Coordinates of C-alpha atoms and ligand atoms in Angstrom, one line a residue:
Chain A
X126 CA -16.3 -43.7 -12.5
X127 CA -12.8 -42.9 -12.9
X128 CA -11.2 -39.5 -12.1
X129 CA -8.3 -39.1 -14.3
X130 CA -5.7 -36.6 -13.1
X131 CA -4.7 -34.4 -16.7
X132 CA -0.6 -33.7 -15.9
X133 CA -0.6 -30.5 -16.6
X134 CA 2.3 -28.3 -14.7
X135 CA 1.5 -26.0 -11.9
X136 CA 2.9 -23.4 -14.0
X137 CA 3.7 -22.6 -17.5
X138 CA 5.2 -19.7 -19.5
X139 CA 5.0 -20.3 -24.0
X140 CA 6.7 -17.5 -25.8
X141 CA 7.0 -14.9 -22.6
X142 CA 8.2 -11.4 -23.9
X143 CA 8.5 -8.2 -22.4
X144 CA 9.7 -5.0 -23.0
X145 CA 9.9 -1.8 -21.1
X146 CA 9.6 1.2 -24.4
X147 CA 11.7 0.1 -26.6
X148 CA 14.3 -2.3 -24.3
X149 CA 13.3 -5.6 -24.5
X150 CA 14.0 -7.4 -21.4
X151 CA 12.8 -11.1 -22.0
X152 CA 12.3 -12.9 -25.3
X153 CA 11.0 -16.0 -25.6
X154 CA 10.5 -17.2 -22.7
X155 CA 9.1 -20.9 -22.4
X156 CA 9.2 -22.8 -18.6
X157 CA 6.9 -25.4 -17.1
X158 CA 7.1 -26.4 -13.5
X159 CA 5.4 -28.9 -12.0
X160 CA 3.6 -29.4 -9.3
X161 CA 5.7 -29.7 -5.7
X162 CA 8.5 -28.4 -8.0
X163 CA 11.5 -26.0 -6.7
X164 CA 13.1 -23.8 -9.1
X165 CA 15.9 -21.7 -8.7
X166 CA 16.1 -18.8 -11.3
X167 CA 19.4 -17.3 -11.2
X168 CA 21.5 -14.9 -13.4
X169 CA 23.2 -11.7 -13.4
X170 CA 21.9 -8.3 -12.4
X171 CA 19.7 -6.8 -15.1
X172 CA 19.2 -10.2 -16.9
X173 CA 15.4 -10.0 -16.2
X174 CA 15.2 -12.2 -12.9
X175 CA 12.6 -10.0 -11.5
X176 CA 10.7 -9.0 -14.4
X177 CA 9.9 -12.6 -15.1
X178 CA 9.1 -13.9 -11.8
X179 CA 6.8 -10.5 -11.4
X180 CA 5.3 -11.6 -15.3
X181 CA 4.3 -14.8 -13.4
X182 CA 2.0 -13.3 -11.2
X183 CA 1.2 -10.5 -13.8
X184 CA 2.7 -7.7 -11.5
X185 CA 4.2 -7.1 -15.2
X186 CA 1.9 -7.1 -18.1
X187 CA 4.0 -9.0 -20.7
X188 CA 3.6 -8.5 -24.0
X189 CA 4.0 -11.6 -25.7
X190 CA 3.2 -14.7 -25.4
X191 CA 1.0 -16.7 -22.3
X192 CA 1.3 -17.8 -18.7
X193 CA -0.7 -20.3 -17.7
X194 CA -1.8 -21.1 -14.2
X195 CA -2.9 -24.4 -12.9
X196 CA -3.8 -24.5 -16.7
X197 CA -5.5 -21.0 -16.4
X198 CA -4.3 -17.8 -19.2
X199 CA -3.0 -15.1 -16.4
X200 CA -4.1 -11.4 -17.0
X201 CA -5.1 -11.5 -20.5
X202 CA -8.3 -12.3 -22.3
X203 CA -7.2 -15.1 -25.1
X204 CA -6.9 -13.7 -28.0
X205 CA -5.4 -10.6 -29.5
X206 CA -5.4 -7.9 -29.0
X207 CA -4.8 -8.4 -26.1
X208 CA -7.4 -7.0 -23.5
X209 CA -6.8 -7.6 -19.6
X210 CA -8.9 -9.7 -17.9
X211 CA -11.7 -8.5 -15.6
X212 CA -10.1 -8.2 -11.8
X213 CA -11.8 -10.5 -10.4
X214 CA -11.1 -12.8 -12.8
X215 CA -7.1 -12.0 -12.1
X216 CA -7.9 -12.4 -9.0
X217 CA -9.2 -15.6 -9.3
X218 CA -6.5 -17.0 -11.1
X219 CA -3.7 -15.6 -8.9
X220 CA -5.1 -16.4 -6.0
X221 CA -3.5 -19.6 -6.2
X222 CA -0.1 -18.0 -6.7
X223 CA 1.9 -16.3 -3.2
X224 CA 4.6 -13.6 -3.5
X225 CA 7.2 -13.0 -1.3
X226 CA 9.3 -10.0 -1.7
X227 CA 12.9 -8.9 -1.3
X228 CA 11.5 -5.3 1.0
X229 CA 9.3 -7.6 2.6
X230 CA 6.5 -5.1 2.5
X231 CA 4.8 -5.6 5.1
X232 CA 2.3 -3.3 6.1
X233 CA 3.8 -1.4 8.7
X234 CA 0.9 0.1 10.6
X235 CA -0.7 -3.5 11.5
X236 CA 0.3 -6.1 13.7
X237 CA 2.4 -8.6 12.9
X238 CA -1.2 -11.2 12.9
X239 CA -2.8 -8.1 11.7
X240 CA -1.0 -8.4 8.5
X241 CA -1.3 -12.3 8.6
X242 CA -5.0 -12.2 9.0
X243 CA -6.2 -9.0 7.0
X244 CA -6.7 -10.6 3.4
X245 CA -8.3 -13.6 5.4
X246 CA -11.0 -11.4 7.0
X247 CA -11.2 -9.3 3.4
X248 CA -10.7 -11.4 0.6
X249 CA -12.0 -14.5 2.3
X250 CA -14.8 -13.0 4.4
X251 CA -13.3 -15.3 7.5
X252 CA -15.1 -14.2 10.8
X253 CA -11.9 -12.8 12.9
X254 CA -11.9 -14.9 15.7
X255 CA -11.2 -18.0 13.1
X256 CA -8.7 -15.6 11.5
X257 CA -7.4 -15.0 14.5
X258 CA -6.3 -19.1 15.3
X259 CA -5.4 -19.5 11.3
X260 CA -3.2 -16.7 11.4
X261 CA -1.2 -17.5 14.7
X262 CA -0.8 -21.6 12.9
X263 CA 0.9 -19.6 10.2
X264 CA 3.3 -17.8 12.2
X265 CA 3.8 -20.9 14.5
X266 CA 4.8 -22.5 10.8
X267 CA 7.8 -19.4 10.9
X268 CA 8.5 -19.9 14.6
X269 CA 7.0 -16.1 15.3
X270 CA 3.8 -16.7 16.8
X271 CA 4.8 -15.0 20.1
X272 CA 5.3 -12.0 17.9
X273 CA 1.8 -11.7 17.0
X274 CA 1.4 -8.7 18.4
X275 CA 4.3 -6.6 17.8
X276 CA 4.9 -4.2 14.4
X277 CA 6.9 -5.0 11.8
X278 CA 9.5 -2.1 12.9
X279 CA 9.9 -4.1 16.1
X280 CA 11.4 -7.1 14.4
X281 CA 14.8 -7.9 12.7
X282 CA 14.7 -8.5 8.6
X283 CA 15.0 -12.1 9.1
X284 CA 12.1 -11.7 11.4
X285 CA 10.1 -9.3 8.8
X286 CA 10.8 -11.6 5.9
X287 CA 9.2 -14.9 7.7
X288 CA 6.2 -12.5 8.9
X289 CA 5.9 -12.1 4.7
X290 CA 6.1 -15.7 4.1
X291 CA 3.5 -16.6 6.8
X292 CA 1.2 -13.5 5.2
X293 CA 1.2 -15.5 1.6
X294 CA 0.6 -18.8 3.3
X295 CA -1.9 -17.8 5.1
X296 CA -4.2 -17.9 2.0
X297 CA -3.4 -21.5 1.4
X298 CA -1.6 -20.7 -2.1
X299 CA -0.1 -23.9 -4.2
X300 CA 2.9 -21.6 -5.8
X301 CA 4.8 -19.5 -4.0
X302 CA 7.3 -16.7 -5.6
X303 CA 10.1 -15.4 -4.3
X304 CA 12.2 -12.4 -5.9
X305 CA 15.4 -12.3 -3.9
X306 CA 14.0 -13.5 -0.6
X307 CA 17.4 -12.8 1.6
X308 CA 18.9 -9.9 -0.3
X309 CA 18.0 -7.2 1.6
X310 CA 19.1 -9.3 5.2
X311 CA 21.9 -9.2 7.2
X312 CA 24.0 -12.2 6.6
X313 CA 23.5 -13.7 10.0
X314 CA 19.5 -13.4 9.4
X315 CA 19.8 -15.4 5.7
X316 CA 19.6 -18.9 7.2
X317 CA 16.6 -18.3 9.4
X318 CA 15.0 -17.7 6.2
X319 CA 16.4 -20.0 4.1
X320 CA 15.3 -22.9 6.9
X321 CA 11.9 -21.8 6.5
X322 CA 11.9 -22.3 2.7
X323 CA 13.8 -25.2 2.6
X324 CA 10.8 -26.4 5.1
X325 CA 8.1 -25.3 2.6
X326 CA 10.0 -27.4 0.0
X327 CA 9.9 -30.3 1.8
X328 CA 6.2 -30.5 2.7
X329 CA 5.8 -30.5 -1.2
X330 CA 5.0 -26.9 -2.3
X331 CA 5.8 -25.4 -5.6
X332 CA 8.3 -22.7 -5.7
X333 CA 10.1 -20.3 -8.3
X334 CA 13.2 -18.7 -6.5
X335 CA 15.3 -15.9 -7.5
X336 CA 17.8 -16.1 -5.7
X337 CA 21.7 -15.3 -5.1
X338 CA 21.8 -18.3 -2.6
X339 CA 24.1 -20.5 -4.4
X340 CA 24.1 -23.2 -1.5
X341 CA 20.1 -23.3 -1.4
X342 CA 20.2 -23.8 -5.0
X343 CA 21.9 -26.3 -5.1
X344 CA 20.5 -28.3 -2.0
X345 CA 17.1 -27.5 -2.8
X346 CA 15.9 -26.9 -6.6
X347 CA 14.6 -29.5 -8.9
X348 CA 15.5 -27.5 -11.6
X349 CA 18.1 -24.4 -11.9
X350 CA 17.6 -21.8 -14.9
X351 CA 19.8 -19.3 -15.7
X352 CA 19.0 -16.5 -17.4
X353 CA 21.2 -13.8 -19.2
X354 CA 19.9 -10.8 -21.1
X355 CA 16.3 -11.8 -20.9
X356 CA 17.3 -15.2 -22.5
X357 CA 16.5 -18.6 -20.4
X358 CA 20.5 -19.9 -21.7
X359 CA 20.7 -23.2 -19.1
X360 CA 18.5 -25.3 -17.7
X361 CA 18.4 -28.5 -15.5
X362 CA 19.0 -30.2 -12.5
X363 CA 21.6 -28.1 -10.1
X364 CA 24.4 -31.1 -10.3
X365 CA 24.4 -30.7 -14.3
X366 CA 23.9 -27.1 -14.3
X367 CA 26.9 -25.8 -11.9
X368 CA 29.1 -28.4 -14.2
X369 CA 27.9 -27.4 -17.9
X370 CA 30.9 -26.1 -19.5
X371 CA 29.8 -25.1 -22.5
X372 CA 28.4 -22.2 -21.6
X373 CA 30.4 -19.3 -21.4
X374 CA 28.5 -16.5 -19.7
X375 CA 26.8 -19.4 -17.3
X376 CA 30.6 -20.3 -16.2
X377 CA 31.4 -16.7 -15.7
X378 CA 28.2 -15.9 -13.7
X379 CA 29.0 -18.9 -11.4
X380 CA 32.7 -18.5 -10.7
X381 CA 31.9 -14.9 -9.3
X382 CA 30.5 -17.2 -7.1
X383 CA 33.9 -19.2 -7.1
X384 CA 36.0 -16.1 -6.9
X385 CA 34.1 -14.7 -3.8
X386 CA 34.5 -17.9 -1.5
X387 CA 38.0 -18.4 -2.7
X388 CA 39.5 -16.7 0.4
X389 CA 38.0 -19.7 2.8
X390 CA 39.7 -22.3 0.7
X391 CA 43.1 -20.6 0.8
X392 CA 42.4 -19.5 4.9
X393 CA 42.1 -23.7 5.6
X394 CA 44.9 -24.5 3.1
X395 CA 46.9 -21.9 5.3
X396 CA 45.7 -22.9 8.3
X397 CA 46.6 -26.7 7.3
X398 CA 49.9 -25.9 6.2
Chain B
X139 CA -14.8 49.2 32.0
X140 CA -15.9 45.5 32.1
X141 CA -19.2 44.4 32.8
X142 CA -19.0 40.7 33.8
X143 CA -22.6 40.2 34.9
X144 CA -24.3 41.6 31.7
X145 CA -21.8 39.5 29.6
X146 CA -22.8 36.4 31.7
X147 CA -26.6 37.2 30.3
X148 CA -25.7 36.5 26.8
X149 CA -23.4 33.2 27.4
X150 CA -25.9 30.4 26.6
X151 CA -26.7 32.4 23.2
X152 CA -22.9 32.3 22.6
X153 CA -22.7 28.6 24.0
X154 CA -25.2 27.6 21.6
X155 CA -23.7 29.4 18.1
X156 CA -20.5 27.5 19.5
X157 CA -22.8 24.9 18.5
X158 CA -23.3 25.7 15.5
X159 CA -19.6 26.4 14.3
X160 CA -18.8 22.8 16.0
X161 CA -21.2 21.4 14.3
X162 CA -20.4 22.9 10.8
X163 CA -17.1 22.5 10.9
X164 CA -16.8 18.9 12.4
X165 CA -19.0 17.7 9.9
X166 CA -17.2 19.8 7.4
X167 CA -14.1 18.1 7.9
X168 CA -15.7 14.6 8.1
X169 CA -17.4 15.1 4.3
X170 CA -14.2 17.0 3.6
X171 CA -12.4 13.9 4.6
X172 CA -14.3 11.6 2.3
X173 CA -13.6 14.1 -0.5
X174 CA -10.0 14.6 0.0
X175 CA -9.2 10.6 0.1
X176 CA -11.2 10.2 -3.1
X177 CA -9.8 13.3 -5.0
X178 CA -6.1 12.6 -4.2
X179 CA -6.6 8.7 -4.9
X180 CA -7.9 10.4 -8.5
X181 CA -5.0 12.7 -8.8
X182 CA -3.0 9.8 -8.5
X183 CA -4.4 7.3 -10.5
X184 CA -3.0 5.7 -13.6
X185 CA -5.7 7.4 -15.7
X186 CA -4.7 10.6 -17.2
X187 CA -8.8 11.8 -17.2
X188 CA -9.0 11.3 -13.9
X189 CA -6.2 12.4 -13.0
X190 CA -7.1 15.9 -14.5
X191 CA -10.0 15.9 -13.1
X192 CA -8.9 15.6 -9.8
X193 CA -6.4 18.5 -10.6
X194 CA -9.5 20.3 -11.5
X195 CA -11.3 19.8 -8.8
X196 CA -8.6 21.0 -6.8
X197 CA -7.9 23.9 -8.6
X198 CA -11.4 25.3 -8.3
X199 CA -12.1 24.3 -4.5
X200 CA -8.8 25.4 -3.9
X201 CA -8.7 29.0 -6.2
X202 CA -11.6 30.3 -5.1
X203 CA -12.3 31.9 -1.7
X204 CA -14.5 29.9 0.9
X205 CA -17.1 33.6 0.9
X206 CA -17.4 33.2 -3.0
X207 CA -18.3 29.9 -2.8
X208 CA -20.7 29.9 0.2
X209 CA -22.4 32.9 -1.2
X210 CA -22.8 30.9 -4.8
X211 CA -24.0 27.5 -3.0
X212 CA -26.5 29.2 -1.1
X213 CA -27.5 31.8 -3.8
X214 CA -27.2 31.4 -6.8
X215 CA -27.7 27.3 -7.5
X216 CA -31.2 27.3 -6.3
X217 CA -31.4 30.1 -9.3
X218 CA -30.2 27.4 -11.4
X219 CA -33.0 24.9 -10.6
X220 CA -31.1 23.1 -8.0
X221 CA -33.7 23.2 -4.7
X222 CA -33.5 25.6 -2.2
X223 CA -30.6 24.8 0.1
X224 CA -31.1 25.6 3.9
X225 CA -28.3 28.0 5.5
X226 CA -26.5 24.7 7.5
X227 CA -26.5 22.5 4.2
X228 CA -24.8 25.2 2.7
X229 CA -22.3 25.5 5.1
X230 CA -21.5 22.1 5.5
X231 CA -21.5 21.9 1.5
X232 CA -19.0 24.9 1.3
X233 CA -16.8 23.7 3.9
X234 CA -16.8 20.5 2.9
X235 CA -15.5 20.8 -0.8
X236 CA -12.8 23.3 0.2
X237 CA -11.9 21.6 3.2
X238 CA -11.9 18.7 0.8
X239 CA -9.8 20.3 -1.9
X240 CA -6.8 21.1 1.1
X241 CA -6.9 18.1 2.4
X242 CA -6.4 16.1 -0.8
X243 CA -3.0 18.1 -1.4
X244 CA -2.1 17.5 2.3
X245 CA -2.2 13.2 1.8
X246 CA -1.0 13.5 -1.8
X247 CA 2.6 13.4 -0.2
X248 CA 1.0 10.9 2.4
X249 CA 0.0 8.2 -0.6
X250 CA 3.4 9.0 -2.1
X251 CA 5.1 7.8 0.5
X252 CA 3.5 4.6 0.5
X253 CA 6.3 2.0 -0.8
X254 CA 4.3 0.7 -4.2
X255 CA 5.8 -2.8 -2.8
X256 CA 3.4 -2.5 -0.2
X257 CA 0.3 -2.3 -2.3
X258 CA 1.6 -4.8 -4.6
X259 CA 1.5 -7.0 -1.9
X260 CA -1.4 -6.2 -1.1
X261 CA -3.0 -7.0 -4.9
X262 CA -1.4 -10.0 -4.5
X263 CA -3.7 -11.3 -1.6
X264 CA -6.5 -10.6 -3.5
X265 CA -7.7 -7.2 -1.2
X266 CA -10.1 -5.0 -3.5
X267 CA -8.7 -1.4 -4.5
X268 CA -11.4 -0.5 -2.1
X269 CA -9.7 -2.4 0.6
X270 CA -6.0 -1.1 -0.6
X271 CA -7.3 2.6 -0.3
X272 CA -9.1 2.3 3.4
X273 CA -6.7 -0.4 5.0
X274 CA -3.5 0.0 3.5
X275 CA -3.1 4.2 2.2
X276 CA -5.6 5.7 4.2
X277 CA -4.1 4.9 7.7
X278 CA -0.5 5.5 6.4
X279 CA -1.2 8.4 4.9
X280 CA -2.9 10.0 7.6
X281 CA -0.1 9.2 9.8
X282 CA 2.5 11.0 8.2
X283 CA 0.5 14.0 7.4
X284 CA -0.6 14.2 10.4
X285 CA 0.5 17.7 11.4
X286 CA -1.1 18.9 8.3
X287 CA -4.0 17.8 8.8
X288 CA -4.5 19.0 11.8
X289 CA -3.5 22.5 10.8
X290 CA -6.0 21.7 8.3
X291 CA -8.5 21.2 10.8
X292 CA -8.0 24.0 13.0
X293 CA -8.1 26.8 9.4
X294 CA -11.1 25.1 8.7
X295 CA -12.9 26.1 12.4
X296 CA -11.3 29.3 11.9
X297 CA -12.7 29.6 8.5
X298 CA -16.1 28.5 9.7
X299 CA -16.7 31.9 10.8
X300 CA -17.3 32.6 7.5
X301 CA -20.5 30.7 6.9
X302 CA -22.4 33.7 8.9
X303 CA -22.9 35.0 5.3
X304 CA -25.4 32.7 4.5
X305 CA -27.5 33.6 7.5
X306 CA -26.1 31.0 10.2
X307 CA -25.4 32.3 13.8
X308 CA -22.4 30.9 14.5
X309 CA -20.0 31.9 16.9
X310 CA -18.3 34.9 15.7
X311 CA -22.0 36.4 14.3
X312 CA -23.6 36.2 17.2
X313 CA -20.4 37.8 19.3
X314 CA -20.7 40.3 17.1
X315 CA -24.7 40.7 17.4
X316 CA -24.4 40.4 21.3
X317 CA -21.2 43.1 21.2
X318 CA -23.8 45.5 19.2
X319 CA -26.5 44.9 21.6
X320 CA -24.5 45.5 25.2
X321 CA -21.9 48.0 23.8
X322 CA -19.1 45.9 25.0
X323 CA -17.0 44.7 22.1
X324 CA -13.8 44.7 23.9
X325 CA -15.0 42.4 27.0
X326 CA -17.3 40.2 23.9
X327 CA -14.7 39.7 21.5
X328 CA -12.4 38.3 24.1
X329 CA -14.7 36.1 25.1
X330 CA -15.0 35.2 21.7
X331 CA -11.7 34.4 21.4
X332 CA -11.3 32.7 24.4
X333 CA -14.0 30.3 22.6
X334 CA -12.0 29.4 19.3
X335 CA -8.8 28.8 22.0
X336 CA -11.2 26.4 23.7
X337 CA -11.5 24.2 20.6
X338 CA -8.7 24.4 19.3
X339 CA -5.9 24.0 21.8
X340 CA -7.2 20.6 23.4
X341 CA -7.4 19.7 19.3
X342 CA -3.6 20.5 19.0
X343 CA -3.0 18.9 22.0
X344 CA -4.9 15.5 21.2
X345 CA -3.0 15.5 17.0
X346 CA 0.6 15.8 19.5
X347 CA -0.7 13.3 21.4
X348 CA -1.4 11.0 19.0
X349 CA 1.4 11.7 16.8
X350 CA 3.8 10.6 19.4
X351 CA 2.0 7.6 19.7
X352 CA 1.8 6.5 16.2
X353 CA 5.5 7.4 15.6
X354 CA 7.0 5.1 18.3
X355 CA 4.8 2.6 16.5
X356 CA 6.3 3.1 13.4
X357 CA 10.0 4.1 14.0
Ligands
ATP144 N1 9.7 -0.7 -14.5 C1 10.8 -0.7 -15.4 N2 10.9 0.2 -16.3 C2 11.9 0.2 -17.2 N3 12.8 -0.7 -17.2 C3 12.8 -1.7 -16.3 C4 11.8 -1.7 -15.3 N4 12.0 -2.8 -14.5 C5 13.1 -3.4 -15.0 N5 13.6 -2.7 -16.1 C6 14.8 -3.1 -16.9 O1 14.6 -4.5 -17.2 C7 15.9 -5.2 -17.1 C8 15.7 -6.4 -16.3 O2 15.4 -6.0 -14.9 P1 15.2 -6.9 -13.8 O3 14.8 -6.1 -12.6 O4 14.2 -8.0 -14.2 O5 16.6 -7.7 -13.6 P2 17.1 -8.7 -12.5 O6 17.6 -9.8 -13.2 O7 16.0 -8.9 -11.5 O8 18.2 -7.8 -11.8 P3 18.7 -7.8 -10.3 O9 19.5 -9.0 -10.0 O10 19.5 -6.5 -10.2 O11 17.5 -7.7 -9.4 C9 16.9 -4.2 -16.6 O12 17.6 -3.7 -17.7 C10 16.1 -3.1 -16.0 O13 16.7 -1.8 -16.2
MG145 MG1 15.7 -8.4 -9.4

């Protein structure tokens, strides 16, 4: 007997659409990523970055359209009208997917393996000791497992934000999403972060990134979408993407980007001179 | 004036209704515990029924005074078919439901305080709204209402003097049966006091205690 592996992408979205009242914030949206894939969503502030990674793992209820997991429908019953899915059944389809956030959100009144190991013990009825050794691999994975012990308060952001990323590995997820991963860090804590992903994309996982990060971007996506006004406008790999010209708002988003870092450029020109 | 040795006769009846007011009112506050959590997680929930009906139940609990509702618990729902209630069941029934109304307002401000980040991580692991309320709110909540509560918890062992009116010797009853027996209310009623003091200072003590604690934690 053969087993025939069906391609079918880690993740896809067919006709996504959201609104919030009467605002509609994403129309149309259709992405596949693959398996081990890295995409990097980026676009301006209010284009709908967040509300479509969040429609990924059904944190929004979209209205239109379907997003498939691993080739399962998320949230919804098929069909329409639409009627959510049971919980469990959301559960069991997301449990596939990890989030990481920009506030962290950590749970601040456990320990730092306390937040590691508490959906291991609940969710997957590990005994705690087991946990226990799981839960400290996962930080060792951050470089924070002699911080087991302390609270979340206790640690910088950069710190906070790897604690996160250990929290959703720790249930062994194949996708991992991250809404603005660095935002809310210092800049000298960004990196720290930033290695750890870059890490996770190298041993092969799936990940959807909104991000600011330019430079990670670049080095690490597959794929780089940008999205403006709810509308996916450019897609593809980073080298074609940062160099499409025929896209107005794309080459406005990026030289913001341009603009910004302009100062080092004419600092080592001076400094040259 | 002050007859210490005739007083010392009648301590072990007033040790034992201390008993009794310890006993009702801890257990008053437990139940009321259990109520409050699952009233304020209905006044807070995405349901507008629900949410009503936790308003409701506040609103009742809350409105009317802990004698009216003691003296309709223990007579008149047996009237209404409901079995006979003994006087402590009563009590602890009474207490309970107010205690539980109070303390749902008190962690209403609690739960709202919870980033919504937090339980939407939480949802994303998979953990049960079961798990979200007694792991993740509960704890948090408690923490930064703690004061409240345990103001709330020292009215309610005040308040427990009320459950005398369904026929329970607790302590302030039986000062006042002991006062009417030896004639010496001043001398009694001190004593008396001297009890609730006993309770509720080393309980005031132990919430500053621990609030200290849990705030370095969290700062
Ligand atoms: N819960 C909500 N209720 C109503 N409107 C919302 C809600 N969340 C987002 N929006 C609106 O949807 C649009 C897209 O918001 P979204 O947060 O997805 O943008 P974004 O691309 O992530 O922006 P940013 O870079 O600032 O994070 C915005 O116009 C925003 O005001
Ligand atoms: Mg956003």
């Amino acid at each position: 007997m053969t087993v025939t592996k069906t391609h079918r992408p880690a993740l896809a979205l067919r006709g996504v659409g959201k609104r919030f009242g009467s605002n509609q914030v994403l129309h149309n949206i259709d992405l596949e990523v693959q398996s081990s894939e890295v995409v990097c969503l980026i676009g301006p502030s209010g284009s709908g970055k967040s509300t479509l990674l969040r429609s990924m793992a059904f944190l929004e209820e979209y209205d239109d359209g379907e997003v498939f997991i691993e080739g399962q429908l998320l949230g919804w019953e098929p069909g329409l009208p639409r009627k959510r899915t049971s919980r469990a059944h959301l559960n069991k389809v997301r449990s596939t997917i990890g989030m990481v956030f920009q506030q962290f959100n950590l749970w601040p009144h456990m320990s730092v393996l306390g937040n590691v190991t508490e959906a291991l013990i609940r969710v997957r009825r590990i005994a705690s000791g087991e946990a226990r050794q799981r839960g400290l691999a996962m930080l060792e994975k951050v470089g924070l497992a002699h911080k087991a012990d302390a609270y979340p308060a206790q640690l910088s952001g950069g710190q906070q934000q790897r604690v996160a990323i250990a929290r959703a590995l720790a249930m062994e997820p194949h996708i991992m999403l991250f809404d603005e991963p660095t935002s809310a860090l210092d800049p000298e804590l960004v990196g720290e972060v930033l290695h750890v992903m870059k890490q996770l994309a190298a041993d092969g996982m799936t990940m959807v990134v909104v991000t600011h990060e330019m430079g990670f971007a670049a080095q690490v996506a597959d794929t780089v979408v940008f999205l403006d006004q709810g509308q996916i406008v450019a897609r593809g790999s980073p080298q074609k993407l940062f160099h499409m010209t025929q896209h107005p708002r794309l080459q406005q988003f990026l030289q913001n980007y341009l603009d910004r870092n302009a100062f080092w450029q004419d600092m080592k020109e001076e400094a040259t001179a | 004036m002050f007859d210490w040795p005739t007083l010392v006769e009648s301590l072990p009846l007033l040790a034992k209704s201390l008993l009794v007011t310890l006993e009702s009112s801890l257990a008053g506050l437990g139940i009321g515990f259990v109520i409050g959590v699952l009233v304020c997680s209905l006044r807070l929930s995405l349901h507008p029924l629900w949410r009503r009906l936790g308003g409701a139940y506040i609103f009742v609990f809350r409105g009317i005074p802990l004698l009216v509702q003691l003296l309709f618990i223990y007579y008149f729902l047996p009237r209404i078919g409901l079995p006979n209630v003994s006087p402590l069941a009563a009590a602890i029934t009474g207490l309970s439901l107010a205690a539980g109304a109070y303390i749902a307002e008190i962690l209403r401000g609690g739960f709202l305080a919870i980033p919504e980040g937090q339980l939407e991580a939480a949802h994303m692991l998979g953990l049960s709204p079961l798990d979200v309320l007694v792991r993740i709110q509960v704890p948090q909540a408690v923490r930064l209402t703690l004061p409240a509560l345990i103001n709330e918890m020292i009215l309610l062992i005040k308040a427990s003097s009320l459950i005398s009116v369904v026929g329970l010797a607790e302590l302030t009853r039986t000062a006042q049966n002991i006062a009417a027996s030896n004639y010496l209310f001043l001398q009694t009623y001190l004593v008396l006091a001297l009890f609730y003091c006993l309770i509720n200072i080393p309980l005031a003590c132990a919430g500053g205690l621990l609030e200290r604690r849990l705030k370095r934690r969290l700062a």
